[in-house]
CSV table of C-alpha atoms in Angstrom, one decimal:
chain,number,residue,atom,x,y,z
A,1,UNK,CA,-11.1,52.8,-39.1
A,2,UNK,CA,-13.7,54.2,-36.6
A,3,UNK,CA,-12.8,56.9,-34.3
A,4,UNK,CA,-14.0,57.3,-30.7
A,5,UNK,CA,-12.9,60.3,-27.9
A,6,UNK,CA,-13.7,60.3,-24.5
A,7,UNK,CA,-13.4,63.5,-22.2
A,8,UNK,CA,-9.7,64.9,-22.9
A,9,UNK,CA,-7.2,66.0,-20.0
A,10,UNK,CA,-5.5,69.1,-20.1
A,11,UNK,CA,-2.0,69.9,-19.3
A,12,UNK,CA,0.1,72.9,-17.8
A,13,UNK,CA,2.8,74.0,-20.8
A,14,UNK,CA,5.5,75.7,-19.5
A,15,UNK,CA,7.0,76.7,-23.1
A,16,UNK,CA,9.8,78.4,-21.5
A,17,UNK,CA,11.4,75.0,-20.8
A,18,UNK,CA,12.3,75.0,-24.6
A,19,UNK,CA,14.6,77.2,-26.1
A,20,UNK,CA,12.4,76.6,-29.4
A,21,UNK,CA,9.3,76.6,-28.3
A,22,UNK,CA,6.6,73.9,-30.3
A,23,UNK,CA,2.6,74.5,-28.7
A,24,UNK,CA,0.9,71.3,-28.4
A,25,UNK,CA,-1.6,72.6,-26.2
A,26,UNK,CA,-4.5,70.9,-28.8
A,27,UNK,CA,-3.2,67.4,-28.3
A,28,UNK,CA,-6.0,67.0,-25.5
A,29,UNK,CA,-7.9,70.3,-26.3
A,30,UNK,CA,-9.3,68.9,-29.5
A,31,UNK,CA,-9.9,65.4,-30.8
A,32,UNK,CA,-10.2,64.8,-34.8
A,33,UNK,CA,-13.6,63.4,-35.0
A,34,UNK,CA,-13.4,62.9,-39.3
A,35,UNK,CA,-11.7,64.1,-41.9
A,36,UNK,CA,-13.6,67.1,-41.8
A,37,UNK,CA,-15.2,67.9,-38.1
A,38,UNK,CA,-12.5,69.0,-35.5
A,39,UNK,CA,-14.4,69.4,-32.2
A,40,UNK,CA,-13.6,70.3,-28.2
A,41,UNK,CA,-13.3,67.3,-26.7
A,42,UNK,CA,-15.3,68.7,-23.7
A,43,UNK,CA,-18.4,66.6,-23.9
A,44,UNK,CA,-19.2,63.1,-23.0
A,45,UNK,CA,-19.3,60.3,-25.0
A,46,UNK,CA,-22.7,58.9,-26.6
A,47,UNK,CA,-23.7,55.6,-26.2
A,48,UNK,CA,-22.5,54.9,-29.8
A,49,UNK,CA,-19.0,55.4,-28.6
A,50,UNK,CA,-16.4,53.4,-26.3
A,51,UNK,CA,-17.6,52.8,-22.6
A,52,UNK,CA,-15.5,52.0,-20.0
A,53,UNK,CA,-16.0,49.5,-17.6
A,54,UNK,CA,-16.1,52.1,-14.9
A,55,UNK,CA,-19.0,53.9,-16.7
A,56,UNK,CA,-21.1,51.0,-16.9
A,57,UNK,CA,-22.4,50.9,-13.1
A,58,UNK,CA,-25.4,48.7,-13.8
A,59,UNK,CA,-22.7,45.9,-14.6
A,60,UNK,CA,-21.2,45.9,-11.4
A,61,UNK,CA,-23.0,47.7,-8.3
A,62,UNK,CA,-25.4,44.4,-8.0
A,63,UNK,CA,-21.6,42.8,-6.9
A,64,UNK,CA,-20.6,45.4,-4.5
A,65,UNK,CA,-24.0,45.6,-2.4
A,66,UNK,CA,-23.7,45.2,1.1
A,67,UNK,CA,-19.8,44.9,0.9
A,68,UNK,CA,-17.2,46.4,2.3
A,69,UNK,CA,-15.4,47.2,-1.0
A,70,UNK,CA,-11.2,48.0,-0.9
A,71,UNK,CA,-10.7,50.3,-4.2
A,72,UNK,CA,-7.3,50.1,-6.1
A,73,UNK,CA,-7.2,53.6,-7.7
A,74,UNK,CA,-5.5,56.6,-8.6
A,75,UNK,CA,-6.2,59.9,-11.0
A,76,UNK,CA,-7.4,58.1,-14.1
A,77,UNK,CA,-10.3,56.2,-12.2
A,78,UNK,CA,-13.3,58.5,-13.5
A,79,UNK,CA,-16.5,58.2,-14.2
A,80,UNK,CA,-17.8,61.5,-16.6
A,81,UNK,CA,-16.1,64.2,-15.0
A,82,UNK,CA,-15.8,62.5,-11.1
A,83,UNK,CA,-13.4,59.8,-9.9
A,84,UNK,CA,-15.3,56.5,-9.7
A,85,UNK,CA,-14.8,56.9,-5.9
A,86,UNK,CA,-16.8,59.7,-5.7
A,87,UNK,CA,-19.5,58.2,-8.0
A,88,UNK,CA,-19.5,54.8,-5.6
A,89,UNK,CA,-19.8,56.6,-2.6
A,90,UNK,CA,-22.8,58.9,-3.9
A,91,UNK,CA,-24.5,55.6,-4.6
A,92,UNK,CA,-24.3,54.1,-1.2
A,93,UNK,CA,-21.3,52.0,-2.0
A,94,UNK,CA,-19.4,51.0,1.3
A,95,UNK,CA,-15.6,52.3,0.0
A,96,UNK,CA,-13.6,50.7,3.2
A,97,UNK,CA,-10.3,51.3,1.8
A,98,UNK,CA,-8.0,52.6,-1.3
A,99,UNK,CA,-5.3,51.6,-2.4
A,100,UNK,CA,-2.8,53.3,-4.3
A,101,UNK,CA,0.3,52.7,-6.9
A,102,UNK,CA,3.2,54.7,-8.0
A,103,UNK,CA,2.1,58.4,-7.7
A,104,UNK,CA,-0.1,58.3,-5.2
A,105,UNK,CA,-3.7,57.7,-5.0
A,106,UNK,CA,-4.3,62.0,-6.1
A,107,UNK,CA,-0.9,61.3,-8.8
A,108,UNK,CA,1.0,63.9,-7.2
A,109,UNK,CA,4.2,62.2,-6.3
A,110,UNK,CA,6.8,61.9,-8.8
A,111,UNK,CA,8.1,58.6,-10.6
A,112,UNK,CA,9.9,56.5,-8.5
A,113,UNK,CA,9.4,58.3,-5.1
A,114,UNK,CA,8.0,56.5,-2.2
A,115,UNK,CA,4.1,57.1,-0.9
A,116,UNK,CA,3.1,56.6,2.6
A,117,UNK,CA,-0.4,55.9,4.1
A,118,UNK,CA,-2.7,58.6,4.5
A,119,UNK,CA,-5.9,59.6,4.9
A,120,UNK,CA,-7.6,60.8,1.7
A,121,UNK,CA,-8.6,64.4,2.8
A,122,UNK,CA,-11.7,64.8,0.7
A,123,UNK,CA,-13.5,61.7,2.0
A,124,UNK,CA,-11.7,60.7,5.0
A,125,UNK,CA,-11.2,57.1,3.7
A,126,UNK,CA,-7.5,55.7,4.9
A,127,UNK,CA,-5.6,55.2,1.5
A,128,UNK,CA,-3.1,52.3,1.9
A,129,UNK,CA,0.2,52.9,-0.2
A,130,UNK,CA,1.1,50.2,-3.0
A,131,UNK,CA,4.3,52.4,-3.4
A,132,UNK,CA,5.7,52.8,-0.1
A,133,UNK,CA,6.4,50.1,2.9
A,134,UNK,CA,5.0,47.3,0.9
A,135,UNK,CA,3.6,47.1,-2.9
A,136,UNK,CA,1.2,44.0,-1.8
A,137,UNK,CA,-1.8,44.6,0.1
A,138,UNK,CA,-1.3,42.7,3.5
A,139,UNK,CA,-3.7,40.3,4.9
A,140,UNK,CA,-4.2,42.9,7.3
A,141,UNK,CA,-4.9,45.3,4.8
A,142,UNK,CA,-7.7,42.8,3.7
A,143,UNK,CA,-8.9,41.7,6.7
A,144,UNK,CA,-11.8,44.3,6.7
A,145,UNK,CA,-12.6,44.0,2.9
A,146,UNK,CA,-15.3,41.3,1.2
A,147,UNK,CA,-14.2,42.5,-1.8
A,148,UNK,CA,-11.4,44.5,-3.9
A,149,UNK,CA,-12.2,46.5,-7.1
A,150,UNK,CA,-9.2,47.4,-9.4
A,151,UNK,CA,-9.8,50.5,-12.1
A,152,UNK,CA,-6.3,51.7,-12.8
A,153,UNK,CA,-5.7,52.9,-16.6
A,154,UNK,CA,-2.9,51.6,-18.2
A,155,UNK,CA,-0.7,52.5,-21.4
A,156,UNK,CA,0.5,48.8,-22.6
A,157,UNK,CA,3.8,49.1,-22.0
A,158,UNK,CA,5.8,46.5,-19.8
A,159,UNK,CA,7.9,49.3,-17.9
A,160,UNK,CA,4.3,50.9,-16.6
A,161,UNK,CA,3.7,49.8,-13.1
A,162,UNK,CA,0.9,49.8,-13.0
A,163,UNK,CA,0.4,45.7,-14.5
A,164,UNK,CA,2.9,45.4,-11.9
A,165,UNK,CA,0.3,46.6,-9.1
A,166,UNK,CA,-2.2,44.7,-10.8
A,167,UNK,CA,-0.1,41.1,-10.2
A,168,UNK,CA,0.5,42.3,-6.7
A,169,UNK,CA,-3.5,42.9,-6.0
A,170,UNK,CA,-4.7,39.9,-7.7
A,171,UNK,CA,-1.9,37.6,-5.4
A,172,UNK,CA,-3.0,39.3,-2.1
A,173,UNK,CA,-6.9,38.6,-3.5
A,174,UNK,CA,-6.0,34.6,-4.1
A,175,UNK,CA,-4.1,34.5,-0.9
A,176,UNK,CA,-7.0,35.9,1.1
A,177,UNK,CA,-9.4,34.5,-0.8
A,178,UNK,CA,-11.1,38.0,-2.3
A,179,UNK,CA,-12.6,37.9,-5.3
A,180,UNK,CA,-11.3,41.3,-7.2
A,181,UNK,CA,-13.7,42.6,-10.4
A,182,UNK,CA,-11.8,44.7,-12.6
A,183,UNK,CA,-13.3,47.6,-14.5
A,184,UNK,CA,-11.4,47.7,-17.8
A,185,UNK,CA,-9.9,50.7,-19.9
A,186,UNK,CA,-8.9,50.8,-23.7
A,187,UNK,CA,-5.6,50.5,-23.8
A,188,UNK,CA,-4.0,53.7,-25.9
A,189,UNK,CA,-1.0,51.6,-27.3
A,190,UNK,CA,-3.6,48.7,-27.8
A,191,UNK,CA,-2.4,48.4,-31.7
A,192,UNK,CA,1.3,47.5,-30.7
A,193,UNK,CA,2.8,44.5,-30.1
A,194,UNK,CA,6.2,44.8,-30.4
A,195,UNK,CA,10.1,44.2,-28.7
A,196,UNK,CA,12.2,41.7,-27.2
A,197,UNK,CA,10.4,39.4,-24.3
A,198,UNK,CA,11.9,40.3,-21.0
A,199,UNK,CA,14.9,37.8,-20.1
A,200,UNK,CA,13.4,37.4,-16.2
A,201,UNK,CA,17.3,37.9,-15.0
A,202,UNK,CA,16.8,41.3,-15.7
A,203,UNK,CA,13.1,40.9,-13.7
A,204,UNK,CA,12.8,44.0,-12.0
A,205,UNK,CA,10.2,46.8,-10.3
A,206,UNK,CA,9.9,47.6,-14.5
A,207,UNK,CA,9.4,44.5,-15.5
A,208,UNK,CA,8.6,41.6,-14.3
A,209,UNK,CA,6.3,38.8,-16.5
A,210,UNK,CA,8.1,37.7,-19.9
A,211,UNK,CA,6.3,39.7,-22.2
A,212,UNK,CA,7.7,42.4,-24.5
A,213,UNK,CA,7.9,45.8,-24.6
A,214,UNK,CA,4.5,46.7,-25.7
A,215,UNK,CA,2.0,43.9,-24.7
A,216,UNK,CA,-0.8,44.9,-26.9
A,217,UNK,CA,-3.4,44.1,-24.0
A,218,UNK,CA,-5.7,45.6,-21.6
A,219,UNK,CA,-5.7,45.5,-18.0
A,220,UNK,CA,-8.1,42.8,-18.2
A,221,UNK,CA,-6.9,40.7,-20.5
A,222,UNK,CA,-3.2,40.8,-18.7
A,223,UNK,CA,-5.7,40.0,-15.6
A,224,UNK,CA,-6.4,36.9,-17.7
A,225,UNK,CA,-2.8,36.1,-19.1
A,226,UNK,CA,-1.2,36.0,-15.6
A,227,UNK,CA,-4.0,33.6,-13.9
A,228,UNK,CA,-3.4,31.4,-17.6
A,229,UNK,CA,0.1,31.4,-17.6
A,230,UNK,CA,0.8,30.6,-14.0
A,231,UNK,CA,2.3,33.3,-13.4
A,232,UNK,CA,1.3,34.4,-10.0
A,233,UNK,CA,3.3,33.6,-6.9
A,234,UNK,CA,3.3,30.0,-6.3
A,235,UNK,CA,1.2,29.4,-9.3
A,236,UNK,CA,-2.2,30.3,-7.2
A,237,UNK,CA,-5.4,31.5,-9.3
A,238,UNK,CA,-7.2,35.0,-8.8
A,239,UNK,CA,-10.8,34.7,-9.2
A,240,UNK,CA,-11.8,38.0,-11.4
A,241,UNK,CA,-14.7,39.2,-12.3
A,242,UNK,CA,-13.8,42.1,-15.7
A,243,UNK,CA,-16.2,44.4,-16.8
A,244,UNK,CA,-15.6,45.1,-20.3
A,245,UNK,CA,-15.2,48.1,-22.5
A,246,UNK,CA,-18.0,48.4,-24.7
A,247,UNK,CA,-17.6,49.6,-28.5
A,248,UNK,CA,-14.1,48.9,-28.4
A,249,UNK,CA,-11.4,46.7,-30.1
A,250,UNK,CA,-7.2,47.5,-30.2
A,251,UNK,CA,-7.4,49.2,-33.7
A,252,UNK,CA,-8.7,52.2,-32.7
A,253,UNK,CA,-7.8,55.2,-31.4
A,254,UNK,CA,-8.4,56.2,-27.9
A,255,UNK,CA,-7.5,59.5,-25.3
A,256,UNK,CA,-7.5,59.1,-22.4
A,257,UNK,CA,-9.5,61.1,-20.2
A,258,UNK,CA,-7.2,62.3,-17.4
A,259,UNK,CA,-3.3,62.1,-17.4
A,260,UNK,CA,-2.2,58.4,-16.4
A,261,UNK,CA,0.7,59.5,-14.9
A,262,UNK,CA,2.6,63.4,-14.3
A,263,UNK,CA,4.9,62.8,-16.8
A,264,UNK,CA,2.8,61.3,-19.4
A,265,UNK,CA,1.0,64.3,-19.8
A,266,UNK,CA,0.3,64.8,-23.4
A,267,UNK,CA,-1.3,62.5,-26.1
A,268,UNK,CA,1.7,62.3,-28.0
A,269,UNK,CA,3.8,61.8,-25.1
A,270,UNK,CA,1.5,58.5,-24.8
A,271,UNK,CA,2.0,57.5,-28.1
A,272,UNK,CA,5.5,58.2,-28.4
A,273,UNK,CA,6.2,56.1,-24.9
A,274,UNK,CA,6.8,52.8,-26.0
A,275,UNK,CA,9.4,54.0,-28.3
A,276,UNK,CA,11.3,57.2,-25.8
A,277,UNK,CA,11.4,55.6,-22.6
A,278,UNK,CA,14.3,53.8,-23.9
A,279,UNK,CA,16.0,56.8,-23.5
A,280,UNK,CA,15.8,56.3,-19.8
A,281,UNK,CA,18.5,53.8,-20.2
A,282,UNK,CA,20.7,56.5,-21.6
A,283,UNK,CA,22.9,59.5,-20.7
A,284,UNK,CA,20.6,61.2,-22.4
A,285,UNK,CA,17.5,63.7,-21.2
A,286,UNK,CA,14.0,62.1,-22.5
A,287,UNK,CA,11.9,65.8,-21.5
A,288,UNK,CA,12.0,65.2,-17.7
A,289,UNK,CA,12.6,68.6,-16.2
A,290,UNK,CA,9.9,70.0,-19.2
A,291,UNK,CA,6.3,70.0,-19.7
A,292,UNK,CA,7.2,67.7,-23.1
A,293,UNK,CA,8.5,64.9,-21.2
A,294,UNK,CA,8.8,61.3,-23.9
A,295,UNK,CA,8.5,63.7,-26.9
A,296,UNK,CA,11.9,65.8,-26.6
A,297,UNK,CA,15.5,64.0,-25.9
A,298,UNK,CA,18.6,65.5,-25.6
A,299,UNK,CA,22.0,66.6,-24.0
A,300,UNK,CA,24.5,69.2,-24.0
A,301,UNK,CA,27.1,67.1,-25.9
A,302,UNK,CA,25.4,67.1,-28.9
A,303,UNK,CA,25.5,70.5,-29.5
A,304,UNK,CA,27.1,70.9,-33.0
A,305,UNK,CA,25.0,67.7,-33.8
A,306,UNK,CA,21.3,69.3,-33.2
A,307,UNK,CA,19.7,72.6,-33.7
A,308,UNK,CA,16.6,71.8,-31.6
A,309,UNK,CA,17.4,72.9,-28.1
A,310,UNK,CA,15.6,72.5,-24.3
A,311,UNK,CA,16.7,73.7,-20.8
A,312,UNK,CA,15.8,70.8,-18.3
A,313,UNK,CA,14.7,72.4,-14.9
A,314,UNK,CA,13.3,71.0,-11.5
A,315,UNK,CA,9.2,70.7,-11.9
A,316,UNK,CA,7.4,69.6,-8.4
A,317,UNK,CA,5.7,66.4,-8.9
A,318,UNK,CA,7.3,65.5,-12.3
A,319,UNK,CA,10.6,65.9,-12.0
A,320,UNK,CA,12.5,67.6,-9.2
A,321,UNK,CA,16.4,66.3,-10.1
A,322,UNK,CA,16.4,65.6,-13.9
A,323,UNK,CA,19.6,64.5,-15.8
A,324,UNK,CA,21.6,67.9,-17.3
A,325,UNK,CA,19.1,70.3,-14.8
A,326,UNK,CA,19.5,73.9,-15.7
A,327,UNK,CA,22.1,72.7,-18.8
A,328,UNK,CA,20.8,73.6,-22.3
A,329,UNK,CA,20.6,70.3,-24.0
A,330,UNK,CA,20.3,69.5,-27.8
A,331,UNK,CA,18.4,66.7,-29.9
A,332,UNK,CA,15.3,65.3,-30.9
A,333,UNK,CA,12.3,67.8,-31.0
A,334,UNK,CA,9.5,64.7,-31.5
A,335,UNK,CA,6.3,67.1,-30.4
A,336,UNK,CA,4.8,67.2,-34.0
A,337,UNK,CA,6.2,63.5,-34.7
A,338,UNK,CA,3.0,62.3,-36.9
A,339,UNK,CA,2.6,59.0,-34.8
A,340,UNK,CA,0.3,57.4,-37.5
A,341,UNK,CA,3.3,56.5,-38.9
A,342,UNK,CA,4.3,54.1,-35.6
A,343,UNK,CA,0.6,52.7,-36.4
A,344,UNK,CA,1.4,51.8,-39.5
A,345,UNK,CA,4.5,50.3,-39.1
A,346,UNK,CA,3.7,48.7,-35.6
A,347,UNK,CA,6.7,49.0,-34.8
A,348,UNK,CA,8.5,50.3,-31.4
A,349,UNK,CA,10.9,52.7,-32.9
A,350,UNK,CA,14.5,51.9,-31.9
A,351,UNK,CA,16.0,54.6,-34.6
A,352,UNK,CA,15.7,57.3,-32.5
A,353,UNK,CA,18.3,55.5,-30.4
A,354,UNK,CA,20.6,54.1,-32.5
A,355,UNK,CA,21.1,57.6,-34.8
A,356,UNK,CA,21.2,59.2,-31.2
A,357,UNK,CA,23.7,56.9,-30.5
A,358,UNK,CA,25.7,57.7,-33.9
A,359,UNK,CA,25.9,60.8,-33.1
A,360,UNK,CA,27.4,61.2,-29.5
A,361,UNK,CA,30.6,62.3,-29.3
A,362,UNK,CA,30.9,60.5,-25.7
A,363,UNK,CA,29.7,57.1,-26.8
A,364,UNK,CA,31.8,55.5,-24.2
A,365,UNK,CA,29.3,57.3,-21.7
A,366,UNK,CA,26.1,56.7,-23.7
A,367,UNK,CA,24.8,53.3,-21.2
A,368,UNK,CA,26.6,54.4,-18.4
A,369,UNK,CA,24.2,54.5,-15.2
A,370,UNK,CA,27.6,55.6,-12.8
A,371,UNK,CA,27.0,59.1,-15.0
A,372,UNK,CA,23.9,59.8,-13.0
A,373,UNK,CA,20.8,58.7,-10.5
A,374,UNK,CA,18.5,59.4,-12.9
A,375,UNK,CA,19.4,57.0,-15.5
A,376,UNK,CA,18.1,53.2,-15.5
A,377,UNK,CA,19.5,50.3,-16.3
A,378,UNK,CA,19.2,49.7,-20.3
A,379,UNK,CA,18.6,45.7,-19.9
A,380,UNK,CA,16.1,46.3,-17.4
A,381,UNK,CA,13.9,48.4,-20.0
A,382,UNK,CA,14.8,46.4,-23.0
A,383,UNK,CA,14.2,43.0,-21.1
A,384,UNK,CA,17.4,41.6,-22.6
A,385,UNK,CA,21.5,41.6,-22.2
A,386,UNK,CA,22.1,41.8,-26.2
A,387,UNK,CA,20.8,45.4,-27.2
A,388,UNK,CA,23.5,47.8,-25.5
A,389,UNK,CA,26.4,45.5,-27.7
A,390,UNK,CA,24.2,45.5,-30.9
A,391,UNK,CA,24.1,49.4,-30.7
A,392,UNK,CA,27.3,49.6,-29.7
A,393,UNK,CA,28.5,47.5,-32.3
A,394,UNK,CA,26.4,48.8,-35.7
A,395,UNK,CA,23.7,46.6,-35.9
A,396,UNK,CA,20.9,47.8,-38.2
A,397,UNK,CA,17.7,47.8,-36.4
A,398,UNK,CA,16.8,45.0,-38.5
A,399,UNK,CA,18.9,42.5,-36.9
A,400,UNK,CA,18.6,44.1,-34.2
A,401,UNK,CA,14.9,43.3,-34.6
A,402,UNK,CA,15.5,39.6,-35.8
A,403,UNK,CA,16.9,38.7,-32.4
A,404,UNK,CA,13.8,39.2,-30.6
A,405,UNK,CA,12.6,36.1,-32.8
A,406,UNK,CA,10.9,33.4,-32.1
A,407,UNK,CA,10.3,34.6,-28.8
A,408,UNK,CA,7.9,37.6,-29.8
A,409,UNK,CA,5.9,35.9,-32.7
A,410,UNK,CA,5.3,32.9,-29.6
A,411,UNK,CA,4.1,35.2,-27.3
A,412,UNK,CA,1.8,36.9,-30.0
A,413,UNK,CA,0.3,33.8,-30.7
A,414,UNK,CA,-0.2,32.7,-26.6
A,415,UNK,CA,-1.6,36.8,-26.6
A,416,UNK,CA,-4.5,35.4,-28.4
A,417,UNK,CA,-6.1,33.0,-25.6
A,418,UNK,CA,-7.0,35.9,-23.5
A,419,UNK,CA,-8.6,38.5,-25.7
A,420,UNK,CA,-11.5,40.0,-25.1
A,421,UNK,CA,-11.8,42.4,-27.7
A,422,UNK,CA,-10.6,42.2,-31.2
């Protein structure tokens, strides 16, 4: 299998947030090219490797000429080393609006905390919240706007908002009739396609479309899926226009080039999503309150289970409350976790869990959102009422994984309609 990098992000690590500190400050400052070349991954792509749909300007300014052009973006919307805002405006686009999701249109604002409308302070365009008042743009949002352009990057998980935004987007565009071309991304987690398919009683602002854990798609090809399945409000259509990634298919590798959200921070924190954000649904610490957030997990109950130990504190624009703040919690160290092996086994990893849940000495407490603010609902992230009794109860993970059957090898095959990349 090929290999291709884009420009990596760098992150902040505060290694005093672990009482047993692990550096894994090259997980974005270097990128294995071979088996034998380790390079900085400082430099732009060549035109041998993958190109965004951003990058390939010649595909899309022809559509935007003469509009005025509404911009659903946030951090991760770069072209080279500038945001594709910046880039637009420096070549005459008319940018008459942005929109932003959860964390803002700069990413600063933590998970789950509201963002009002602003004014972007560096170009002095108004910035309409997705996150705040309302999460669909308004037909008065619109009213000014020919046409909308979505460039989000995603990690192909269900629980990530940001498909969520997407939905909302492409039903205000079919209700006002605006056509909305979407510049694709490669999707990190692209080679996963795995977990239960979301029961829509448990349809929520993590989950809404009845798909499983890991979708195995790209923000284009979900585009495509929701205006297929009928899944839009009141069954309407979006027209789309989606510039493809070039070079790419869902095999391969891929870093991302800027953080897609505060506390997915890290490569590995990416990788390792899928699988750790389960722990959300537990009275458990999943890294919030670190710099390793998704790659540590924890609690101070498990002392005399786990040597590994990390000191959860308040972090500005990650994590200002987290579960156990200021307690010394013990588990999981997953930092150096070789995640090839969830490649080859294309699996979500539900062990994690399940031995976490073997060990707890407060097992009553282990699913118990009335603990805490900061945990979510288990069902909610899972997508289905069965998996807190099956853990509770001893089921292996393989039965636990036969019970997502037939409903995930059917949604594997409908996946298949709306590819547009290997």
């Amino acid at each position: 299998m090929k290999r291709y990098i884009c420009l990596a992000f760098t992150s902040l690590l505060a290694l005093s947030a672990c009482s047993q500190p692990k550096s894994i400050e090259d997980d974005f400052g270097k990128v294995k090219v071979n088996k034998k070349t380790t390079i900085r991954s400082i430099n732009i792509p060549d035109t041998s490797e993958i190109k965004t749909g951003a990058e390939q300007t010649e595909k899309y300014l022809p559509l935007l000429k003469g509009k005025r052009v509404g911009m659903v973006v946030n951090p991760t919307s770069v072209i080279g080393t500038q945001t594709v805002v910046d880039s637009l405006l420096k070549q005459g686009v008319k940018i008459q609006k942005i929109f932003g999701p959860e964390h803002g249109f700069r990413g600063d604002a933590s998970a789950g905390v509201k963002v009002d409308d602003a004014v972007d302070t560096k170009t002095g365009i108004k910035a309409v919240s997705l996150y705040g008042k309302h999460s669909t743009p308004t037909a008065e949002d619109l009213a000014d706007i020919d046409i909308m352009v979505f460039d989000i990057q995603d990690v192909g998980v269900r629980f990530y908002t940001y498909i969520n935004t997407l939905q909302n987007v492409m039903e205000a565009c079919a209700a006002n009739n605006k056509e909305l071309i979407i510049l694709d991304r490669p999707n990190p987690n692209g080679y996963l396609i795995d977990g239960p398919i979301l029961d829509r009683k448990f349809k929520s602002g993590i989950g809404v479309q009845p798909i499983p854990i890991a979708h195995g798609l790209t923000v284009g090809e979900y585009a495509q899926m929701l205006n297929g399945e009928g899944w839009l409000k009141n069954k309407v259509t979006c027209k789309i226009t989606v510039i493809k990634n070039l070079n790419y298919d869902h095999e391969m590798e891929y870093v991302l080039p800027v953080k897609p959200s505060p506390n997915l921070n890290t490569q590995q924190a990416i990788l390792l999503y899928p699988s750790t954000c389960l722990f959300e649904g537990t009275y458990l610490n999943h890294g919030r309150g670190t710099m390793f957030p998704f790659t540590i997990v924890g609690a101070p109950y498990l002392k005399d289970k786990f040597k590994f130990s990390f000191t959860p504190k308040s972090i500005k624009g990650m994590s200002e409350t987290p579960l156990f703040q200021n307690q010394v919690c013990y588990g999981l160290d997953l930092r150096n976790y070789d995640t090839v092996k969830l490649r080859k086994a294309k699996q979500v990893n539900i062990s994690w869990l399940i031995e976490l849940y073997k060990a707890s000495p407060q097992k009553a407490d282990f699913f118990n959102t009335k603990l805490s603010k900061e945990m979510g609902v288990i069902e909610r992230l899972v997508g289905v009422s069965d998996f807190r009794q099956q853990v509770i109860e001893g089921k292996s993970e393989k039965e636990i994984r036969a019970s997502w059957e037939p409903g995930l090898s059917a949604y594997k095959k409908m996946r298949l309609k709306y590819l547009l990349y290997k």
